[in-house]
XYZ file of C-alpha atoms in Angstrom:
283
model
C -0.088 0.032 0.063
C 3.099 2.540 0.659
C 4.438 1.754 -2.189
C 1.666 2.341 -4.361
C 0.710 5.777 -2.565
C 4.008 6.963 -2.969
C 3.923 5.770 -6.780
C 0.557 7.958 -7.091
C 2.158 10.913 -5.483
C 5.049 10.791 -7.616
C 2.699 10.338 -10.679
C 0.164 12.599 -9.461
C -1.523 14.644 -12.536
C -4.917 15.776 -13.243
C -3.745 14.020 -16.648
C -4.202 10.916 -15.053
C -6.363 11.320 -12.282
C -10.020 12.484 -12.017
C -10.939 15.128 -9.552
C -14.212 13.256 -8.702
C -13.239 10.192 -8.691
C -16.292 7.600 -9.967
C -15.859 3.443 -10.395
C -15.710 4.270 -13.900
C -12.500 6.049 -13.703
C -10.986 2.884 -14.742
C -11.189 3.865 -18.253
C -8.153 4.295 -19.852
C -8.974 6.012 -23.183
C -5.783 8.685 -23.346
C -2.365 8.343 -23.754
C -1.279 9.525 -20.761
C -3.543 7.016 -18.642
C -2.203 4.084 -20.892
C 1.364 5.379 -20.166
C 0.464 5.375 -16.339
C -0.802 1.791 -16.495
C 2.517 0.762 -18.399
C 4.501 2.014 -15.808
C 2.821 -0.122 -13.054
C 3.257 -3.088 -15.374
C 6.781 -2.345 -15.186
C 6.536 -2.370 -11.289
C 5.221 -6.011 -11.941
C 1.849 -4.779 -10.469
C -0.159 -5.993 -13.317
C -1.296 -9.386 -12.812
C 0.140 -9.923 -9.364
C -2.389 -12.888 -8.884
C -1.493 -14.847 -12.116
C 0.530 -17.669 -12.367
C 4.278 -17.490 -12.613
C 4.284 -19.340 -15.935
C 2.039 -16.409 -17.715
C 4.098 -13.474 -16.044
C 2.683 -13.583 -12.897
C 3.699 -13.575 -8.959
C 1.095 -15.913 -7.726
C 0.366 -13.785 -4.841
C -2.533 -13.352 -2.991
C -5.715 -11.585 -4.583
C -5.575 -8.974 -1.888
C -2.410 -7.463 -3.342
C -4.741 -6.566 -6.812
C -7.480 -5.314 -4.243
C -5.071 -3.150 -2.591
C -3.750 -1.509 -5.642
C -7.321 -1.418 -7.225
C -8.330 0.809 -4.123
C -5.399 3.188 -4.502
C -5.942 3.804 -7.843
C -9.688 4.520 -7.361
C -9.269 6.694 -4.578
C -7.018 9.071 -6.734
C -9.351 8.604 -9.889
C -6.606 7.132 -11.382
C -6.947 4.429 -14.265
C -7.512 0.808 -13.396
C -6.411 -2.568 -15.202
C -9.044 -4.896 -14.081
C -10.793 -5.454 -16.857
C -7.547 -6.818 -19.117
C -5.855 -8.537 -16.046
C -8.875 -9.698 -14.532
C -11.834 -10.586 -16.530
C -10.119 -11.312 -20.300
C -6.769 -12.577 -18.481
C -8.135 -14.955 -16.060
C -10.269 -16.539 -18.070
C -7.991 -16.614 -20.817
C -5.748 -18.665 -18.586
C -8.228 -20.731 -16.912
C -9.995 -21.640 -20.501
C -8.307 -20.203 -23.662
C -6.813 -22.016 -26.323
C -2.930 -21.840 -26.152
C -2.693 -19.885 -29.144
C -4.961 -17.261 -27.367
C -2.502 -17.366 -24.255
C 0.236 -16.849 -26.746
C -1.240 -13.643 -28.325
C -3.047 -11.902 -25.787
C -1.271 -12.944 -22.131
C 1.870 -11.265 -22.693
C 0.273 -7.963 -23.914
C -2.122 -7.673 -21.424
C 0.261 -8.478 -18.339
C 2.533 -5.416 -20.119
C -0.476 -2.633 -20.313
C -0.351 -2.610 -23.767
C -4.266 -3.230 -24.801
C -7.626 -2.173 -23.603
C -10.518 -4.101 -23.633
C -14.243 -3.679 -24.103
C -16.567 -5.914 -22.112
C -19.944 -6.687 -24.583
C -22.564 -8.343 -21.856
C -25.632 -6.092 -21.790
C -28.469 -5.905 -24.642
C -31.292 -3.204 -24.456
C -33.612 -6.658 -22.961
C -30.843 -7.807 -21.318
C -29.033 -5.792 -18.360
C -29.749 -7.405 -15.011
C -30.783 -10.584 -16.822
C -27.428 -10.877 -18.697
C -28.471 -14.623 -19.920
C -31.274 -13.163 -22.052
C -28.691 -11.949 -24.375
C -29.696 -12.263 -28.197
C -26.902 -11.118 -30.398
C -27.102 -14.103 -32.778
C -23.655 -15.979 -33.762
C -24.037 -17.932 -36.768
C -21.432 -20.958 -37.479
C -20.856 -20.303 -41.055
C -17.703 -21.504 -43.079
C -14.573 -20.666 -41.372
C -16.190 -19.217 -38.380
C -19.046 -17.109 -37.200
C -21.332 -14.273 -38.232
C -22.364 -11.879 -35.663
C -25.367 -9.835 -36.094
C -27.447 -7.447 -33.052
C -25.969 -5.070 -30.960
C -24.816 -4.351 -27.305
C -25.440 -1.063 -24.876
C -23.371 0.364 -22.129
C -20.291 -0.587 -23.610
C -18.337 1.844 -21.838
C -14.804 1.370 -23.661
C -15.847 0.676 -26.812
C -14.770 3.931 -28.624
C -10.799 3.541 -27.415
C -10.668 -0.423 -26.698
C -8.379 -2.770 -28.817
C -10.300 -6.067 -28.482
C -13.789 -6.610 -27.644
C -15.141 -9.694 -25.446
C -18.315 -10.042 -26.178
C -21.278 -12.950 -25.352
C -23.025 -14.007 -28.609
C -26.196 -16.611 -28.720
C -24.702 -19.734 -30.648
C -27.713 -21.819 -29.083
C -31.482 -21.427 -27.891
C -31.009 -22.358 -24.599
C -30.789 -19.831 -22.307
C -27.971 -20.607 -20.104
C -26.120 -23.006 -22.498
C -26.099 -21.344 -25.368
C -23.895 -18.423 -25.073
C -19.817 -17.921 -26.625
C -17.512 -15.649 -25.723
C -15.721 -14.213 -28.814
C -12.535 -11.784 -28.669
C -12.921 -9.601 -31.487
C -10.963 -6.536 -33.029
C -12.658 -3.208 -32.213
C -11.520 -1.900 -35.356
C -13.468 -4.674 -36.990
C -15.114 -2.733 -40.255
C -18.402 -4.337 -39.443
C -18.640 -3.030 -36.044
C -20.364 0.436 -35.596
C -20.268 2.334 -32.639
C -22.540 4.856 -31.625
C -21.860 7.166 -27.669
C -24.420 7.382 -24.933
C -23.540 10.423 -22.646
C -24.724 9.678 -19.402
C -25.765 12.727 -16.442
C -22.551 11.834 -14.849
C -20.654 13.039 -17.801
C -19.145 9.591 -18.440
C -19.474 8.339 -22.044
C -20.616 4.921 -22.834
C -21.610 3.258 -25.903
C -23.782 1.448 -28.379
C -22.162 -1.015 -30.690
C -23.710 -2.803 -34.120
C -23.124 -5.998 -35.359
C -23.611 -6.025 -38.991
C -22.804 -9.534 -40.207
C -19.426 -9.363 -38.331
C -17.273 -12.144 -39.222
C -14.651 -13.647 -36.949
C -13.012 -16.970 -37.326
C -13.158 -19.959 -35.008
C -9.864 -18.750 -32.946
C -11.701 -15.864 -31.973
C -13.704 -18.464 -29.775
C -13.073 -18.057 -26.245
C -12.892 -21.642 -24.537
C -15.817 -23.937 -25.403
C -19.076 -22.909 -27.917
C -21.771 -22.879 -25.701
C -19.955 -22.584 -22.234
C -19.900 -18.664 -21.796
C -22.209 -18.211 -19.409
C -19.963 -20.151 -17.265
C -17.115 -18.382 -17.796
C -18.603 -14.819 -17.636
C -19.923 -15.732 -14.284
C -16.866 -17.040 -13.268
C -15.270 -13.958 -14.351
C -17.209 -11.261 -12.417
C -17.134 -13.203 -9.492
C -13.233 -13.215 -10.038
C -12.940 -9.286 -10.507
C -16.027 -8.279 -8.440
C -13.930 -6.044 -6.561
C -11.947 -4.511 -9.210
C -15.149 -3.569 -11.489
C -16.955 -1.821 -8.255
C -14.516 -0.844 -6.057
C -15.200 1.033 -2.829
C -12.325 3.697 -2.796
C -14.756 6.605 -4.763
C -17.481 6.003 -2.078
C -14.878 6.055 0.644
C -14.004 9.466 -1.163
C -17.409 10.853 -1.092
C -17.900 10.235 2.581
C -15.083 11.698 3.788
C -16.149 14.968 1.753
C -19.752 14.716 3.366
C -17.983 14.585 6.723
C -15.320 17.236 6.406
C -18.674 19.215 5.330
C -20.846 18.365 7.966
C -18.227 19.836 10.596
C -17.987 23.115 9.671
C -21.690 23.542 8.443
C -24.422 25.799 9.889
C -28.242 25.681 9.452
C -30.691 28.135 11.091
C -27.920 29.458 13.207
C -26.885 25.661 14.844
C -23.882 23.747 13.542
C -24.990 20.661 11.196
C -23.087 18.474 13.193
C -25.037 18.562 16.249
C -28.301 18.187 14.570
C -29.321 13.961 15.794
C -30.776 13.281 12.180
C -27.670 14.471 10.722
C -25.355 12.441 13.554
C -27.556 8.960 12.361
C -27.033 9.709 8.729
C -23.502 9.793 8.776
C -23.354 7.148 11.106
C -24.937 5.173 8.638
C -23.065 5.800 6.238
C -20.171 5.327 7.920
C -21.486 1.741 8.383
C -22.693 0.658 4.854
C -18.781 1.947 3.483
C -17.077 -0.031 6.533
C -19.489 -3.452 4.894
C -18.738 -2.846 1.366
C -15.220 -2.725 2.249
C -15.585 -6.146 3.755
């Protein structure tokens, strides 16, 4: 933790750190942010819990947690998606060819990924995804659309789930597709929180058989496994911690109707509840 804090102090800059950190500050869309991630890679901080044969250190996942939380508190880019969701799933289920192609680039911080699960009818119920992948000569053709793909406008590759069989949970396959595929169209969706996410349209997108991650129709198992492995990396509590601290600082000096707000029992109970919920989330 001390090493990471010293590193962040040394590299503090508005070019790489958001003033108001949010969960989505993990995005690595600018050259400056990508450079910061590569600096972390040089220190061996990416893939710390990976097996040594793939460049990792086989450290406990708590190190990944400490890194992610420190980065999120500063609004700095977080490498969770590539290292965790994509990298760990490839390590467990990817072909040897896929491991050789992607794992070295991921652990060096050289490539970024977009995650494509959500669709208009498949949000909380992600297994209801309907983006169709049809088997054709030499590969697959994908047609349909995804929504809420936050990194689509700058990522190098798309980690996307598609429907390859009618069975809801046993008919999903994972694909790894170049984001610059000529048949992909990206439309921005701007949020009231000043974040950009995206809608991605697939129009006869052909990918070779080698683009399939693991086994055909086993994608839902991989998706659930990856989200479980990397839950802390996708939604860290660091930004929430910063918000609670800001509220506490304000309450300490705020006055309402001539009385210090910090003495109001309702305000005190509210702040105590926030502190409690924050600690629960951290644990």
